[in-house]
Tab-separated table of C-alpha atoms in Angstrom:
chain	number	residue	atom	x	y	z
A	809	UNK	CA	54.333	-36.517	46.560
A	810	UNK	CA	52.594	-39.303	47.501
A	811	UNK	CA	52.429	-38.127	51.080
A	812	UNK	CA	50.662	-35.274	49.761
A	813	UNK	CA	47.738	-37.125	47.663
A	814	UNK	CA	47.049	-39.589	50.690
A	815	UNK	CA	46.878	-37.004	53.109
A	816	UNK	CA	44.280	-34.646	50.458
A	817	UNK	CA	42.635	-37.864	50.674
A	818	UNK	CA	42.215	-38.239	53.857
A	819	UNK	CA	41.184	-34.954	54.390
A	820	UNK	CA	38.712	-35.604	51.306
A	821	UNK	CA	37.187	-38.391	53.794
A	822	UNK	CA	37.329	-36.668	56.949
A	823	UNK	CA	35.309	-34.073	55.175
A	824	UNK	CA	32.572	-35.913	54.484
A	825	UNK	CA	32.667	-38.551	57.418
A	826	UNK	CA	28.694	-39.955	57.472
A	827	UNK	CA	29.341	-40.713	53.610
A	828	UNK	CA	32.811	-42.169	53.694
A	829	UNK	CA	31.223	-44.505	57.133
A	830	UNK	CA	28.618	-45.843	55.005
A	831	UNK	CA	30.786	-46.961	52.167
A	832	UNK	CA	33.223	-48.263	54.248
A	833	UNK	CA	30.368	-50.348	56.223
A	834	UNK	CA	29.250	-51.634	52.845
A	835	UNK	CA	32.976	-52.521	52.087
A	836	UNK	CA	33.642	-54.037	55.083
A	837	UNK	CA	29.911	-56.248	54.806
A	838	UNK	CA	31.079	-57.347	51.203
A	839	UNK	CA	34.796	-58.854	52.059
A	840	UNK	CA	32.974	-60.625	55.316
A	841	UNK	CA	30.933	-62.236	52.341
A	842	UNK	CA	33.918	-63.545	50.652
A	843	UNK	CA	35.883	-64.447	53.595
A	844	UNK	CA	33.218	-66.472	55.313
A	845	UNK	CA	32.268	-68.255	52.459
A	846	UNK	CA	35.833	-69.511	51.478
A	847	UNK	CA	36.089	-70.356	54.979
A	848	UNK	CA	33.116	-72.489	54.663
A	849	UNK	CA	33.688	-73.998	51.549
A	850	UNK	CA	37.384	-74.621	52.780
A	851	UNK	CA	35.084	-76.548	55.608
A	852	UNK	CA	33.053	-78.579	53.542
A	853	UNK	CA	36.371	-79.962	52.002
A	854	UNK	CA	37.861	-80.903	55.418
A	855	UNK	CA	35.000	-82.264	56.159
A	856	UNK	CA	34.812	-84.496	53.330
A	857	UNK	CA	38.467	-85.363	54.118
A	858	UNK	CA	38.169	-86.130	57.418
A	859	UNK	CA	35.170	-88.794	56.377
A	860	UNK	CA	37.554	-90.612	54.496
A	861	UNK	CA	40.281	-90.108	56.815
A	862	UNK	CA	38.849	-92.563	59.078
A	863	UNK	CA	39.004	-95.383	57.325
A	864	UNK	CA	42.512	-94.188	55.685
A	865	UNK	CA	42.789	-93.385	51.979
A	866	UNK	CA	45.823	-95.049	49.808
A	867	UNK	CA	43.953	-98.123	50.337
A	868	UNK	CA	42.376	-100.546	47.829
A	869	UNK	CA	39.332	-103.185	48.221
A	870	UNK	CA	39.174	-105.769	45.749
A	871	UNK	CA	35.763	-108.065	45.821
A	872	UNK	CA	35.012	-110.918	43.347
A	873	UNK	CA	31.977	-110.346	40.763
A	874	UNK	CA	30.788	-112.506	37.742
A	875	UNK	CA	31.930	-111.651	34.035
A	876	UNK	CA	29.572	-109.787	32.058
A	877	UNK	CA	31.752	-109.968	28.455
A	878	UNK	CA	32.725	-113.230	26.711
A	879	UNK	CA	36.750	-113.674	26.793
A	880	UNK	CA	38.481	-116.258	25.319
A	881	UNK	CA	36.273	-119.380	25.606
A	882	UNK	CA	34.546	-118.311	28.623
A	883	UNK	CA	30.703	-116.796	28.144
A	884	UNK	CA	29.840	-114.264	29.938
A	885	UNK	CA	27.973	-114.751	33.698
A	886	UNK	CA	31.527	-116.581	35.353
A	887	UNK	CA	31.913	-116.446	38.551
A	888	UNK	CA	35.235	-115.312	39.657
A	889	UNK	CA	36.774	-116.387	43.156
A	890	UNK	CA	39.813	-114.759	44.752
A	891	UNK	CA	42.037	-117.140	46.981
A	892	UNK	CA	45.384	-116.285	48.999
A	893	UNK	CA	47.515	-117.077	45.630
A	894	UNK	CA	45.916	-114.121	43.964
A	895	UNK	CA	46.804	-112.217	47.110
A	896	UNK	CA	50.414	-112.995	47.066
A	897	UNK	CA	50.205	-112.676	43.161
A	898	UNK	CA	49.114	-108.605	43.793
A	899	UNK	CA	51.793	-108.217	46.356
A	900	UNK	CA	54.903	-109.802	44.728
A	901	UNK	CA	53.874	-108.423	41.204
A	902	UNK	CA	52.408	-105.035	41.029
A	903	UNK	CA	54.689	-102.402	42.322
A	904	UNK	CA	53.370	-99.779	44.937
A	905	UNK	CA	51.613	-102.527	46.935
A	906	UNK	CA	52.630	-102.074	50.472
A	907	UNK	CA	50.600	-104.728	52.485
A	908	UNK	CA	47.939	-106.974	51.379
A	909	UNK	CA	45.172	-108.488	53.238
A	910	UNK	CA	42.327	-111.170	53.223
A	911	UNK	CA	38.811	-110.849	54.637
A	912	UNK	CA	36.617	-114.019	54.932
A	913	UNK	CA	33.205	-113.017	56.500
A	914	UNK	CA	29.759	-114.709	57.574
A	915	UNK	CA	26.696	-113.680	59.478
A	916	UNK	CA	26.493	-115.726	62.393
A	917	UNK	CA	25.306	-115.635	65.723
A	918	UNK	CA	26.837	-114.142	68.730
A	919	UNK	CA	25.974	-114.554	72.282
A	920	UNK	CA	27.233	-113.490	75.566
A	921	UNK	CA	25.971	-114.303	79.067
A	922	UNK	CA	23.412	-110.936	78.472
A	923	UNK	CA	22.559	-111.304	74.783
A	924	UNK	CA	22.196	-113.182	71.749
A	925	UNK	CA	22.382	-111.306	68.106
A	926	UNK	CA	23.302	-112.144	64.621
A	927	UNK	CA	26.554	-110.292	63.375
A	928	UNK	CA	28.638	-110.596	60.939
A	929	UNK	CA	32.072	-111.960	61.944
A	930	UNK	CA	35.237	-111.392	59.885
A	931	UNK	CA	38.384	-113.188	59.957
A	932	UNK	CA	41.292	-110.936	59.361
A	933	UNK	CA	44.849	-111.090	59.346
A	934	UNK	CA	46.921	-108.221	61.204
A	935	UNK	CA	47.817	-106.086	58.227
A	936	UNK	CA	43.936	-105.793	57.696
A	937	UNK	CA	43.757	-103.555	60.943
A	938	UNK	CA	46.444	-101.342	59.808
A	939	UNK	CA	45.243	-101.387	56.291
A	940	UNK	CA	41.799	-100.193	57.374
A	941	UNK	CA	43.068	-97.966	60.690
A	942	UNK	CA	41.605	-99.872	63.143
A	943	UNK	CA	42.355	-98.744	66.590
A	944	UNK	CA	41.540	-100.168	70.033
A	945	UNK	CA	39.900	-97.688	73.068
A	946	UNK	CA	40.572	-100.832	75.114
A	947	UNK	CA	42.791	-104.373	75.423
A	948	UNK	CA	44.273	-104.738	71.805
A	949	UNK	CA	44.423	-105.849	68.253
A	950	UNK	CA	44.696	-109.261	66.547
A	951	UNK	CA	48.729	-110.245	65.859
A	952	UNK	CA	50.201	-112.648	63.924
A	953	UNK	CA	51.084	-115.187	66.894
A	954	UNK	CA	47.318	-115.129	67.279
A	955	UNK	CA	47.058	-116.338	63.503
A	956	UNK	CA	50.173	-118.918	63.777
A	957	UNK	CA	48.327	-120.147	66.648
A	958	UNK	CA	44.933	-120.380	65.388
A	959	UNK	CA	43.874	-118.838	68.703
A	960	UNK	CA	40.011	-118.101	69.890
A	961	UNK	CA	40.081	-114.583	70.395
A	962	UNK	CA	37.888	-111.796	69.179
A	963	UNK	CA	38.274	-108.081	68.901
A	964	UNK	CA	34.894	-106.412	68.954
A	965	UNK	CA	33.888	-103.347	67.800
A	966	UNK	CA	32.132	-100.569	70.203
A	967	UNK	CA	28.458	-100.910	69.499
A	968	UNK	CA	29.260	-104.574	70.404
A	969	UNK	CA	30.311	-104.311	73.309
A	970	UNK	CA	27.601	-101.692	74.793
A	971	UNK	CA	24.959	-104.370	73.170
A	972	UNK	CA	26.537	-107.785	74.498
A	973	UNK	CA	28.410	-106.153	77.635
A	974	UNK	CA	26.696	-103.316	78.621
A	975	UNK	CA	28.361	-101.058	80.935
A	976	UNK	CA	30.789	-104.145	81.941
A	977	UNK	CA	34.486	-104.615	81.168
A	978	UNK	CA	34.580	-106.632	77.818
A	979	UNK	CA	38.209	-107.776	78.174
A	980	UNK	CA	38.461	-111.333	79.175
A	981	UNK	CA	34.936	-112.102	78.608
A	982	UNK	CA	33.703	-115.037	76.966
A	983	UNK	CA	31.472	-114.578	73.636
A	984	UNK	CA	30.193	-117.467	71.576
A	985	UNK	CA	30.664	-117.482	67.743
A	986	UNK	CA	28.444	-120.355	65.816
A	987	UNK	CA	28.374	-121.620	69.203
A	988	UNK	CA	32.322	-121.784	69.620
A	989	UNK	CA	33.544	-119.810	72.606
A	990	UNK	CA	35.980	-116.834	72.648
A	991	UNK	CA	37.851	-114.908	74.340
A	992	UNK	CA	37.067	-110.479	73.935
A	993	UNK	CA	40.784	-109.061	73.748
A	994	UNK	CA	39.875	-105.676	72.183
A	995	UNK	CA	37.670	-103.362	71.970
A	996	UNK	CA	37.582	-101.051	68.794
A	997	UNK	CA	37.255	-97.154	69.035
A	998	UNK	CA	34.347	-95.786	67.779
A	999	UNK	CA	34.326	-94.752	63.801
A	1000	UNK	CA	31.191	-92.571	62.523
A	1001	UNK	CA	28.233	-94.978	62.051
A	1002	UNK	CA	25.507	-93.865	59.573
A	1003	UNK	CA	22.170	-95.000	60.504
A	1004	UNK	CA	22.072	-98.549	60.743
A	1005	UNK	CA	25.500	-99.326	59.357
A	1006	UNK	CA	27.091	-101.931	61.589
A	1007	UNK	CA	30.759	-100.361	60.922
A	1008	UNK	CA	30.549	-100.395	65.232
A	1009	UNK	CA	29.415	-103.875	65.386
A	1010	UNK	CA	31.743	-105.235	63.516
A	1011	UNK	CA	33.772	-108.509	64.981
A	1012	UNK	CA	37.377	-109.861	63.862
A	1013	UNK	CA	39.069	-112.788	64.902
A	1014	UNK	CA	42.204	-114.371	63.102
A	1015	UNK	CA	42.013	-115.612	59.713
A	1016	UNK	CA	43.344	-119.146	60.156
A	1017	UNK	CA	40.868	-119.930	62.798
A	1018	UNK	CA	38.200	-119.009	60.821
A	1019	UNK	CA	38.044	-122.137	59.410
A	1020	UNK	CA	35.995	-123.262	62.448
A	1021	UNK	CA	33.333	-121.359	60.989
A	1022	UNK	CA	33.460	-120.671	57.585
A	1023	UNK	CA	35.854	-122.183	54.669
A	1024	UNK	CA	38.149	-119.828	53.791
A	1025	UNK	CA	39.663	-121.198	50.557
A	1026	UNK	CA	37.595	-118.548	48.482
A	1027	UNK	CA	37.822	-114.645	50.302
A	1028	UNK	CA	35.313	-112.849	50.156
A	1029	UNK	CA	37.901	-109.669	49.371
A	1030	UNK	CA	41.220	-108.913	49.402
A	1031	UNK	CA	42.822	-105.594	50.696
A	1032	UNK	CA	45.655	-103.502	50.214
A	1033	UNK	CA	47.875	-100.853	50.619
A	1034	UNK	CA	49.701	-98.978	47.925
A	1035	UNK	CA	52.333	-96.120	47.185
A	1036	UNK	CA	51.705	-94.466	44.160
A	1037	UNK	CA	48.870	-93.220	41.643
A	1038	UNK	CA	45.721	-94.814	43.118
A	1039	UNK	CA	44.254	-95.396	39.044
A	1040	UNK	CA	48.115	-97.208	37.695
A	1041	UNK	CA	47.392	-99.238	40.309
A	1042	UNK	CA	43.951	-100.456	40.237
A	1043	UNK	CA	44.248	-100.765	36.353
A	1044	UNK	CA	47.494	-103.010	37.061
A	1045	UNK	CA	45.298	-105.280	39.660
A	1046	UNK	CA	42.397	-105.489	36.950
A	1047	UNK	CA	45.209	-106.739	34.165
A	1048	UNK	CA	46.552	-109.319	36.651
A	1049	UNK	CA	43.529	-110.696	37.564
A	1050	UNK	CA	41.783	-110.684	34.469
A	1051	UNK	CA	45.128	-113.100	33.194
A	1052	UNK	CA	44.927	-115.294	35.999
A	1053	UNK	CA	41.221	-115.373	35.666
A	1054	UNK	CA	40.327	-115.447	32.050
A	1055	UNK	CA	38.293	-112.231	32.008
A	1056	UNK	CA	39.133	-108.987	30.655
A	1057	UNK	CA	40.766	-106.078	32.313
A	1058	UNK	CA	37.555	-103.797	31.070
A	1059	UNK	CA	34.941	-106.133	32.412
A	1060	UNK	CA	33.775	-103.970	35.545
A	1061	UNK	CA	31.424	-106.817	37.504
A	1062	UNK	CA	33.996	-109.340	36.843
A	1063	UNK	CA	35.648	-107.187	40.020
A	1064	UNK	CA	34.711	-104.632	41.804
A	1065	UNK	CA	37.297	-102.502	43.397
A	1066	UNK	CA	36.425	-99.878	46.002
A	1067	UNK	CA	39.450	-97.405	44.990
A	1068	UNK	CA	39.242	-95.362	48.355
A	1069	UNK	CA	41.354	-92.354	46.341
A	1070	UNK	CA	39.380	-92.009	43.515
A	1071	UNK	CA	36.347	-91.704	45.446
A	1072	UNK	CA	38.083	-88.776	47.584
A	1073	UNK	CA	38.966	-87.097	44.374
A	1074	UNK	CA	35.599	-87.272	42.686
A	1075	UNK	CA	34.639	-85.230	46.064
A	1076	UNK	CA	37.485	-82.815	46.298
A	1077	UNK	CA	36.343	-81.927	42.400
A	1078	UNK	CA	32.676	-80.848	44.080
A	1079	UNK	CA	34.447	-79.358	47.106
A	1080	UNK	CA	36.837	-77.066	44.537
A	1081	UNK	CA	33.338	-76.544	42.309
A	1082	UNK	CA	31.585	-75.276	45.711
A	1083	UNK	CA	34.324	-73.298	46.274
A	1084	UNK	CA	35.155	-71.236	43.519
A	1085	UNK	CA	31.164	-70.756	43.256
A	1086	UNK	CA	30.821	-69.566	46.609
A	1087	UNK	CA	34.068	-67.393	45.874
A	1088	UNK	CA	31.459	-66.318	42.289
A	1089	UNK	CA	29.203	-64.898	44.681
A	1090	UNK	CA	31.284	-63.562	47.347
A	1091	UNK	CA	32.953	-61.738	44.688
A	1092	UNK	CA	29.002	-60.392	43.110
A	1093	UNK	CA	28.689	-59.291	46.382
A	1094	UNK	CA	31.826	-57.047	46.978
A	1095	UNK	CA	31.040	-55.955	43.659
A	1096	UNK	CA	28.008	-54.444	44.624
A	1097	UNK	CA	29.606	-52.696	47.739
A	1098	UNK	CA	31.941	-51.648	44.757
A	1099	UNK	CA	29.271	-50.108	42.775
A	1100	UNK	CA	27.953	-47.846	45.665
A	1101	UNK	CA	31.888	-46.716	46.250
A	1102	UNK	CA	32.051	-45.854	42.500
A	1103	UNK	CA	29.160	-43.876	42.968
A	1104	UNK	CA	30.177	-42.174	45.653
A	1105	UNK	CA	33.061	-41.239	44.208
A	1106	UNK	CA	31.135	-40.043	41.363
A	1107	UNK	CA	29.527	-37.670	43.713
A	1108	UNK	CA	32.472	-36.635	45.214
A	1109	UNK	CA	33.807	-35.771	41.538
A	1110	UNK	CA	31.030	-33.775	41.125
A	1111	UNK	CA	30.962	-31.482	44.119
A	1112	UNK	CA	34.721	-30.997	43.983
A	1113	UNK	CA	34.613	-29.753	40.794
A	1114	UNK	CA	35.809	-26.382	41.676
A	1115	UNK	CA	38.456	-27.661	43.628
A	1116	UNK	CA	39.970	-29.896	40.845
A	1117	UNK	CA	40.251	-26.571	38.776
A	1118	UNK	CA	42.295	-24.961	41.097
A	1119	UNK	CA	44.197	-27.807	41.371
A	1120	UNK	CA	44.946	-28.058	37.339
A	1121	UNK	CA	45.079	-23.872	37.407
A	1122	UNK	CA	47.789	-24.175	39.759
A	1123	UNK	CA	49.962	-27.095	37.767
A	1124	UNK	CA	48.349	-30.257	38.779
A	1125	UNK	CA	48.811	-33.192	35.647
A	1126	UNK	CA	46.062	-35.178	34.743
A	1127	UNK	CA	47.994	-38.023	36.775
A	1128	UNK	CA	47.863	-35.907	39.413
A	1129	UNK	CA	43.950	-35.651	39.805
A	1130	UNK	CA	43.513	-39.605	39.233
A	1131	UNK	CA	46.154	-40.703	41.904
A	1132	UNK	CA	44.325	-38.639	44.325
A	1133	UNK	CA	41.073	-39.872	44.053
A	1134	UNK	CA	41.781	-43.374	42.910
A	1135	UNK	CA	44.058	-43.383	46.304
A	1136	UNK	CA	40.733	-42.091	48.302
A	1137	UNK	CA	39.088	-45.002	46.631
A	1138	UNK	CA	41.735	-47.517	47.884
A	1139	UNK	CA	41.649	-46.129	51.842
A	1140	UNK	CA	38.118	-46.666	51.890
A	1141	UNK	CA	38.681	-50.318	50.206
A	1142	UNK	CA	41.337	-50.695	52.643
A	1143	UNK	CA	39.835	-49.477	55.320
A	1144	UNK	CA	36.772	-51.475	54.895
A	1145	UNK	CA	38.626	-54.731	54.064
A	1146	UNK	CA	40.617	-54.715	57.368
A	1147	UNK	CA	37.246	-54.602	59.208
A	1148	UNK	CA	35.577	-56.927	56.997
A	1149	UNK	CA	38.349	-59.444	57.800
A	1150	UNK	CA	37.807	-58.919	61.448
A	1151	UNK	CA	34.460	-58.929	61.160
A	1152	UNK	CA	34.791	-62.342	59.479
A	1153	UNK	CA	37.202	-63.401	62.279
A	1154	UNK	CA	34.494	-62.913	64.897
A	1155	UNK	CA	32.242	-64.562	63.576
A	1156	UNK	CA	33.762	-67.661	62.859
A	1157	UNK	CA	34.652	-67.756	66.410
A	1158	UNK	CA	31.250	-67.420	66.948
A	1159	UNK	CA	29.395	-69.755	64.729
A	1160	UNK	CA	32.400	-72.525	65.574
A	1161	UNK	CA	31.194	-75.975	64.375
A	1162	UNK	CA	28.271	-75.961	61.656
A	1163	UNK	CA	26.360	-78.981	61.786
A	1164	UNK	CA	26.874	-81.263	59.203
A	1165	UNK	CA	28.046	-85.308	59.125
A	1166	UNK	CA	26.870	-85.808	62.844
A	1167	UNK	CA	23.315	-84.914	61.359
A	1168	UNK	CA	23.509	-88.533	59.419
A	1169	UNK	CA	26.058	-90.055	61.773
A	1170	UNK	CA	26.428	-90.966	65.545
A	1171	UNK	CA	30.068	-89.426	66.455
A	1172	UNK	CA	30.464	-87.526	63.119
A	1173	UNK	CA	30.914	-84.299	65.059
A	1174	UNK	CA	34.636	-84.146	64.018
A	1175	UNK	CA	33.196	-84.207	60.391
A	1176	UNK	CA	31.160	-81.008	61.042
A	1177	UNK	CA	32.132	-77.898	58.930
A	1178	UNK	CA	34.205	-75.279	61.047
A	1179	UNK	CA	34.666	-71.752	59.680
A	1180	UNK	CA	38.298	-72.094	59.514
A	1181	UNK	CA	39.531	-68.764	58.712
A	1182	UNK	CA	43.228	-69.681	56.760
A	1183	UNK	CA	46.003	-67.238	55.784
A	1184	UNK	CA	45.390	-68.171	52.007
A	1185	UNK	CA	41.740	-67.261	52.020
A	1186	UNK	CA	42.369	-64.120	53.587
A	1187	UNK	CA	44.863	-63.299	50.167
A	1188	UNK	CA	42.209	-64.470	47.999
A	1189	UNK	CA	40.354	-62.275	49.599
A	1190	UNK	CA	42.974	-59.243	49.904
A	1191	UNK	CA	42.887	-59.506	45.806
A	1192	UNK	CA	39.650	-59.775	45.174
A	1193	UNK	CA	39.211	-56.572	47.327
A	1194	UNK	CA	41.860	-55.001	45.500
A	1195	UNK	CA	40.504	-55.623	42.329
A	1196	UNK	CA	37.600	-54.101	43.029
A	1197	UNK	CA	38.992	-51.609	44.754
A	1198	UNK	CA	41.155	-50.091	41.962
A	1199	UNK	CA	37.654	-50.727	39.332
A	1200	UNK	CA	35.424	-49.205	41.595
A	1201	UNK	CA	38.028	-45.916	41.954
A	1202	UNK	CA	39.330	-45.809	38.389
A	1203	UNK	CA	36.239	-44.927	36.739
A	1204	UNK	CA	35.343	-41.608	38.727
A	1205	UNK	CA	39.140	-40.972	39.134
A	1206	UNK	CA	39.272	-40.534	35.092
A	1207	UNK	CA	36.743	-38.793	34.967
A	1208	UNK	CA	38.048	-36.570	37.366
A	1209	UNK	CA	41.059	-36.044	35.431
A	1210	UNK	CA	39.378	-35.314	32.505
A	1211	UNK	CA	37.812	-32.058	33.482
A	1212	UNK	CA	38.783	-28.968	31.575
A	1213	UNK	CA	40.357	-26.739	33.896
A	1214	UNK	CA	38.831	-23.495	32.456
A	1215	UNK	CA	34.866	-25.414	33.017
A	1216	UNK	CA	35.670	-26.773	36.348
A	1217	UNK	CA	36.494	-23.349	37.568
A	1218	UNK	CA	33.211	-22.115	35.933
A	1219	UNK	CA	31.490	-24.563	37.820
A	1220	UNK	CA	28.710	-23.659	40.550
């Protein structure tokens, strides 16, 4: 049976081959639509990810402010400073904290035998680099037996290097700090800079001997790493502090906290928005394709007229009649949906990386947006196409079914 009504449809096709081409072409052009604008909307979001990616994402910055709501006693316009007891305080009270770090920074300057520029400096402890996913292209990172020891070594970031070092190895070299020699150990791989963002000129050296240059009883920020839901943990950090502090937990300048997660969510809630808008117009765009195979089905209806009397005069049911052209409907959707999907294939391959980060930063090439072609757009894409597939068919199909046997014979 239902060899029967896809073969008459096939035959139905073959019969009028420029016709069936064109709608297929049309077809094929409107799936491309949809698949290559998932795929680049599915892009954008990686993109976004893999910004964020680099400087790791379960993390939390916390940085002291000044109140801006009486509590208590206290007026507003109190300075708050953080100190290593609040840092243990976060990690032995609030659960989810995995590591916690200090940062104690100053702008200072920094000379080697070539150059002389002012930098900022930033004394770190260990779980800082992992924390932040700071890796070395050369020599290594800060440990802890470099803190115990209060030792005079720097780890420098890559900009720093090609400014103070040039083409030289930096390892070994001498750099002065404030004046105070020491010794390069590391050299950072590069992270995507923006403009003049000194994320690449960045230098750390251990936290304990940065009390040669700066005192480091108040930080300047403490960070962390957390398990857990990113928000449950920042509000627990703003309760504890705001006890140990005397401000309150809704005051936001008493802290700010750069909540790395949050920030990534508010963006994947634009990359989802882009998405299903750039499916909306994929999908206005199929549907047009849709409306010229509904209208040449319509056609088709009309000059097989005859023929669908015969077919009634001889015992075909009105289910009959709609399968058969609603399944000529579906070959050509078919039809043009495979291509469309290769067609989309190609030129993804083609296109390959779309410009995008590396146009605002130096190395952001790996935060360009790729056509990336996944097995779940393709089934969006397979429903959407079926969906309009089976609209676009059913309305001429009816109406094919509808015909009075007795006028469709009349028919000239």
């Amino acid at each position: 049976m239902l060899k029967d009504v896809f073969g008459q449809a096939m035959e139905a096709m073959r019969h009028n081959g420029r016709r069936t081409v064109i709608t297929i072409v049309g077809m094929a052009w409107g799936i491309a639509t949809v698949v290559l604008l998932l795929a680049y909307g599915a892009g954008f979001g990686r993109a976004i990810e893999t910004i964020f990616m680099q400087f790791g994402t379960n993390m939390i910055g916390v940085f002291p402010g000044r109140t801006s709501e009486q509590a208590g006693g206290s007026k507003a316009g109190v300075q708050v400073r953080l100190t290593l007891e609040d840092m243990e305080r976060i990690q032995e009270t609030i659960p989810g904290i995995i590591h916690t770090a200090p940062d104690v920074g100053k702008t200072v300057t920094v000379e080697s035998d070539r150059r002389s520029e002012n930098w900022n400096v930033d004394g770190i402890t260990p779980e800082l680099q992992s924390i932040l996913k700071k890796e070395v292209s050369t020599g290594r990172l800060l440990t802890q037996a470099d803190v115990d020891q209060r030792a005079h070594v720097v780890v420098i970031g890559s900009q720093a290097k090609t400014m103070l070092f040039s083409g030289m190895n930096a390892i070994g070299q001498p750099v002065r700090l404030n004046g105070i020699s020491f010794e390069v150990v590391g050299v950072l791989a590069a992270k995507m800079q923006e403009g003049d963002d000194d994320i690449n000129r960045g230098l750390f050296i251990p936290f304990s001997t940065m009390t040669d240059i700066k005192d480091t009883h108040y930080l300047d920020g403490i960070w962390m790493s957390y398990n857990g839901d990113h928000k449950t943990v920042e509000n627990a950090i703003r309760k504890m502090l705001g006890e140990s502090h005397g401000f309150r937990p809704s005051d936001r300048n008493a802290i700010y906290v750069a909540n790395i997660m949050e920030q990534l969510a508010q963006f994947r809630i634009v990359s989802l928005g882009l998405q299903v808008l750039l499916l909306f117009i994929g999908a206005l765009t199929l549907g047009i394709a849709g409306i010229g195979l509904m209208n040449i089905m319509l056609v088709s209806v009309q000059q097989r007229t005859r023929e669908i009397g015969v077919e009634k005069a001889l015992g075909a049911r009105r289910r009959h009649i709609l399968l058969q052209f609603l399944s000529e409907a579906l070959v050509i959707s078919g039809v043009g949906g495979f291509g469309g999907i290769l067609l989309a294939y190609i030129v993804s391959f083609s296109v390959g990386r779309i410009t995008f980060y590396s146009a605002l930063a130096t190395g952001g090439e790996a935060a360009d947006i790729q056509l990336l072609i996944s097995p779940h757009i393709v089934l969006v894409a397979s429903i959407t196409l079926i969906v309009v597939g089976t609209i676009s068919g059913m309305v001429p199909a009816i109406q094919a079914s509808k015909l009075d046997p007795i006028e469709a014979l009349r028919y000239e």
